[in-house]
Coordinates of C-alpha atoms in Angstrom, one line a residue:
M1 CA -117.2 34.0 35.3
T2 CA -117.5 32.6 38.8
W3 CA -120.7 32.1 40.8
E4 CA -119.6 35.0 43.1
E5 CA -119.5 37.3 40.1
T6 CA -122.9 36.3 38.8
S7 CA -124.7 36.0 42.1
G8 CA -125.1 39.8 42.4
S9 CA -126.7 40.1 39.0
A10 CA -129.0 37.1 39.4
P11 CA -130.7 37.0 42.8
G12 CA -132.5 33.8 43.6
Y13 CA -135.8 32.9 45.1
G14 CA -136.8 35.2 47.9
E15 CA -134.2 37.9 47.2
Q16 CA -135.4 41.5 46.6
A17 CA -134.9 42.9 43.2
E18 CA -133.5 46.5 43.1
G19 CA -136.3 49.0 43.4
A20 CA -139.0 46.4 44.2
S21 CA -141.6 47.1 46.8
I22 CA -142.2 44.7 49.6
P23 CA -146.0 44.7 50.4
G24 CA -146.7 43.6 53.9
G25 CA -143.1 43.1 54.7
R26 CA -142.8 40.0 52.6
R27 CA -140.1 39.5 50.0
P28 CA -141.3 38.9 46.4
Q29 CA -140.3 35.5 45.0
R30 CA -138.9 35.4 41.5
T31 CA -140.1 32.9 39.0
P32 CA -137.8 30.4 37.4
E33 CA -138.1 32.2 34.1
E34 CA -137.0 35.5 35.7
I35 CA -134.0 33.8 37.3
R36 CA -133.0 32.1 34.1
S37 CA -133.3 35.4 32.2
A38 CA -131.1 37.1 34.8
L39 CA -128.5 34.4 34.6
L40 CA -128.4 34.6 30.8
A41 CA -128.1 38.4 30.9
A42 CA -125.2 38.1 33.3
S43 CA -123.4 35.4 31.3
P44 CA -121.1 36.3 28.4
G45 CA -121.7 32.9 26.7
K46 CA -124.0 32.3 23.7
T47 CA -127.5 31.0 23.9
T48 CA -129.1 28.2 22.0
G49 CA -132.9 27.9 22.0
G50 CA -133.1 30.1 25.1
R51 CA -130.6 28.1 27.0
A52 CA -127.1 29.1 28.0
A53 CA -124.6 27.4 25.7
L54 CA -121.4 26.9 27.7
P55 CA -118.2 26.3 25.8
S56 CA -117.1 22.7 25.9
S57 CA -113.8 23.7 27.5
S58 CA -115.7 25.1 30.5
L59 CA -117.5 21.8 31.2
P60 CA -116.1 19.6 34.0
Q61 CA -114.3 16.5 32.7
G62 CA -116.8 14.4 34.7
S63 CA -119.8 16.0 32.8
R64 CA -118.3 15.3 29.4
T65 CA -117.5 11.7 30.4
S66 CA -121.0 11.2 31.7
G67 CA -122.4 12.5 28.5
V68 CA -120.3 10.1 26.4
L69 CA -121.4 7.2 28.6
E70 CA -125.0 8.2 28.3
L71 CA -124.7 8.3 24.5
I72 CA -123.1 4.8 24.4
L73 CA -125.9 3.6 26.7
A74 CA -128.5 5.0 24.3
I75 CA -126.7 3.6 21.2
T76 CA -126.5 0.1 22.7
G77 CA -130.1 0.3 23.8
V78 CA -131.3 1.2 20.3
G79 CA -129.1 -1.4 18.8
L80 CA -130.4 -4.2 21.1
S81 CA -134.0 -3.0 20.4
A82 CA -133.3 -3.3 16.6
F83 CA -131.9 -6.8 17.1
M84 CA -135.0 -7.8 19.0
A85 CA -137.2 -6.5 16.2
M86 CA -135.2 -8.6 13.7
H87 CA -135.4 -11.6 16.0
M88 CA -139.1 -11.2 16.2
G89 CA -139.3 -11.0 12.5
L90 CA -137.4 -14.3 12.1
L91 CA -139.6 -16.0 14.7
S92 CA -142.8 -14.7 13.0
S93 CA -141.8 -16.7 9.9
V94 CA -143.2 -19.8 11.7
L95 CA -146.6 -18.3 11.2
L96 CA -146.2 -19.0 7.5
G97 CA -145.0 -22.5 8.1
A98 CA -142.3 -24.4 10.0
G99 CA -140.5 -25.1 6.7
I100 CA -140.1 -21.4 6.0
M101 CA -138.6 -20.8 9.5
D102 CA -136.2 -23.8 9.1
T103 CA -135.1 -22.4 5.7
L104 CA -134.3 -19.0 7.2
A105 CA -132.5 -20.5 10.2
S106 CA -130.5 -22.8 7.8
F107 CA -129.4 -19.8 5.8
L108 CA -128.1 -18.0 8.9
E109 CA -126.1 -21.0 10.0
R110 CA -124.8 -21.9 6.6
Y111 CA -123.0 -18.5 6.3
Y112 CA -122.1 -18.4 10.0
L113 CA -124.2 -15.3 10.6
L114 CA -125.6 -16.6 13.9
Q115 CA -122.1 -17.4 15.2
A116 CA -120.9 -13.9 14.1
V117 CA -123.7 -12.0 15.7
A118 CA -123.8 -13.9 19.0
P119 CA -120.5 -12.5 20.4
L120 CA -121.5 -8.9 19.3
L121 CA -124.9 -9.4 20.9
I122 CA -123.4 -10.6 24.2
L123 CA -120.9 -7.7 24.2
A124 CA -123.6 -5.2 23.6
I125 CA -125.7 -6.6 26.4
V126 CA -122.7 -6.6 28.8
V127 CA -121.8 -3.0 27.9
H128 CA -125.4 -1.9 28.2
V129 CA -125.9 -3.5 31.6
I130 CA -122.6 -2.1 33.0
L131 CA -123.5 1.4 31.9
A132 CA -127.0 1.1 33.2
L133 CA -125.8 -0.1 36.6
R134 CA -124.1 3.3 37.2
K135 CA -127.6 4.8 37.9
V136 CA -129.1 1.9 39.8
P137 CA -129.5 2.5 43.6
G138 CA -127.2 -0.1 45.2
S139 CA -128.3 -0.1 48.8
F140 CA -131.6 -1.0 50.3
H141 CA -131.8 2.5 51.8
Q142 CA -131.4 4.1 48.4
Q143 CA -134.0 1.8 46.9
R144 CA -136.5 2.8 49.7
L145 CA -135.8 6.5 49.0
L146 CA -136.3 5.9 45.3
L147 CA -139.6 4.2 45.9
G148 CA -140.7 7.0 48.2
V149 CA -139.8 9.7 45.7
G150 CA -141.6 7.8 42.9
R151 CA -144.8 7.5 45.0
A152 CA -144.6 11.2 45.9
M153 CA -144.0 12.4 42.4
R154 CA -146.5 10.1 40.6
H155 CA -144.9 11.0 37.3
F156 CA -144.9 8.7 34.3
D157 CA -141.2 9.2 33.6
T158 CA -140.3 8.0 37.1
F159 CA -142.6 5.0 36.6
A160 CA -141.0 4.2 33.3
W161 CA -137.6 4.2 34.9
G162 CA -138.9 1.8 37.6
V163 CA -140.2 -0.5 34.9
Q164 CA -136.8 -0.5 33.2
L165 CA -135.1 -1.5 36.5
V166 CA -137.5 -4.4 37.3
S167 CA -137.6 -5.7 33.7
A168 CA -133.8 -5.5 33.4
V169 CA -133.4 -7.9 36.3
V170 CA -135.8 -10.3 34.7
I171 CA -134.2 -10.1 31.3
V172 CA -130.7 -10.7 32.5
A173 CA -131.8 -13.8 34.3
L174 CA -134.0 -15.3 31.6
V175 CA -131.9 -14.3 28.6
S176 CA -128.9 -16.1 30.1
V177 CA -130.9 -19.3 30.2
H178 CA -132.4 -18.7 26.7
L179 CA -129.0 -18.1 25.1
W180 CA -127.4 -21.2 26.8
V181 CA -130.3 -23.5 25.7
L182 CA -130.3 -22.1 22.1
L183 CA -126.5 -22.1 21.5
T184 CA -126.0 -25.6 22.9
D185 CA -128.8 -27.1 20.8
L186 CA -128.0 -26.0 17.3
P187 CA -129.2 -26.1 14.6
I188 CA -132.3 -23.9 15.1
E189 CA -135.4 -25.7 14.0
A190 CA -139.1 -25.0 14.4
A191 CA -139.7 -28.5 15.8
K192 CA -137.1 -28.0 18.5
S193 CA -138.5 -24.6 19.5
G194 CA -142.0 -26.2 19.6
A195 CA -140.8 -28.9 21.9
R196 CA -139.3 -26.4 24.3
V197 CA -142.4 -24.3 24.3
Q198 CA -144.6 -27.4 24.8
G199 CA -142.5 -28.2 27.9
I200 CA -141.3 -26.2 30.8
Y201 CA -139.7 -23.4 28.8
L202 CA -143.1 -21.9 28.0
W203 CA -143.0 -20.4 31.5
L204 CA -139.6 -18.8 30.6
Y205 CA -140.7 -17.3 27.3
I206 CA -143.9 -15.7 28.6
P207 CA -142.3 -13.5 31.3
L208 CA -139.3 -13.0 28.9
L209 CA -141.6 -11.6 26.2
L210 CA -143.4 -9.3 28.7
A211 CA -140.1 -8.1 30.3
V212 CA -138.3 -7.4 26.9
E213 CA -141.2 -5.5 25.5
S214 CA -141.8 -3.4 28.6
H215 CA -138.1 -2.7 28.8
I216 CA -137.8 -1.7 25.2
S217 CA -140.9 0.6 25.2
A218 CA -139.8 2.3 28.4
G219 CA -136.2 2.6 27.2
V220 CA -137.1 4.1 23.8
Y221 CA -139.5 6.5 25.5
R222 CA -136.8 7.7 28.0
I223 CA -134.1 7.9 25.2
A224 CA -136.5 10.1 23.1
V225 CA -137.3 12.4 26.0
K226 CA -133.7 12.6 27.2
W227 CA -132.4 13.6 23.7
G228 CA -135.0 16.3 23.0
I229 CA -138.2 14.6 21.7
N230 CA -140.6 16.1 24.2
R231 CA -143.9 15.3 22.6
R232 CA -144.8 12.9 25.3
S233 CA -148.5 12.3 24.3
L234 CA -147.4 11.3 20.8
L235 CA -144.7 9.0 22.2
H236 CA -147.2 7.4 24.6
A237 CA -149.6 6.7 21.7
L238 CA -147.0 5.3 19.4
L239 CA -145.4 3.1 22.0
T240 CA -148.7 1.8 23.3
L241 CA -149.7 0.8 19.8
W242 CA -146.2 -0.8 19.3
T243 CA -146.6 -2.7 22.6
V244 CA -150.0 -4.1 21.7
L245 CA -148.8 -5.2 18.3
V246 CA -145.6 -6.9 19.6
L247 CA -147.4 -8.7 22.4
A248 CA -150.1 -9.9 20.0
L249 CA -147.4 -11.2 17.6
G250 CA -145.5 -12.8 20.4
A251 CA -148.5 -14.6 21.7
A252 CA -149.4 -15.8 18.2
I253 CA -145.8 -17.2 17.8
L254 CA -146.0 -19.0 21.1
V255 CA -149.3 -20.5 20.2
V256 CA -147.9 -21.9 16.9
F257 CA -144.8 -23.3 18.6
Y258 CA -147.0 -24.9 21.3
R259 CA -149.0 -26.6 18.6
L260 CA -145.9 -27.7 16.8
G261 CA -144.6 -29.2 20.0
G262 CA -147.8 -31.1 20.6
S263 CA -147.9 -32.6 17.2
A264 CA -144.2 -33.7 17.2

């Protein structure tokens, strides 16, 4: 069914419904719910949860491709978030003692788990960044428009997207340095990490911790909302608690590394 065929059955805002009176000469405006109901009544397609369910064959090829790319973006984002949780777990072992962390790191290197994961991690990061760049305003004019819209809307979801953009730039820059330093100074040892934190790399790890945590929290929130979890108040509470716990754990890890570097 074409738009021309449905337009007569579903008038838009400001159009007069058949038989409706016009007090004072003004046209009555239809609510979004009335327009949606009219469109559903005029459409022969099925409905799912009150929404029109179009057959997949009627969707434009570009829409299906965008949906697949969005799914891959979400999967890589969740995967990278899971890796960061495991990475934080490994680092937190230093709170129990430098020897325990060295034992875990030695296990990973003995069975080449670190070498196996590193290429997959880099690939996931590259894919995630490329797919995310599709939606980033490229020109200065577009960025100004985005900033203006964000200020006008004052909506948390728009703010969350802005946090993702800014934190992503910081992460790409700092993670590149972190991976280079780490992979060129194997094996991983608590004493080496402490020496780096005691030195100039402390000022790399602090903003990296803040950027990674803010990016993950904003990203998980937007993925949940995008894919149908609309209980925003619950998401806000859970992610706020998660952020506080992760930042507290990260700060404790940096303090222990700093002390190890000072005692070396």
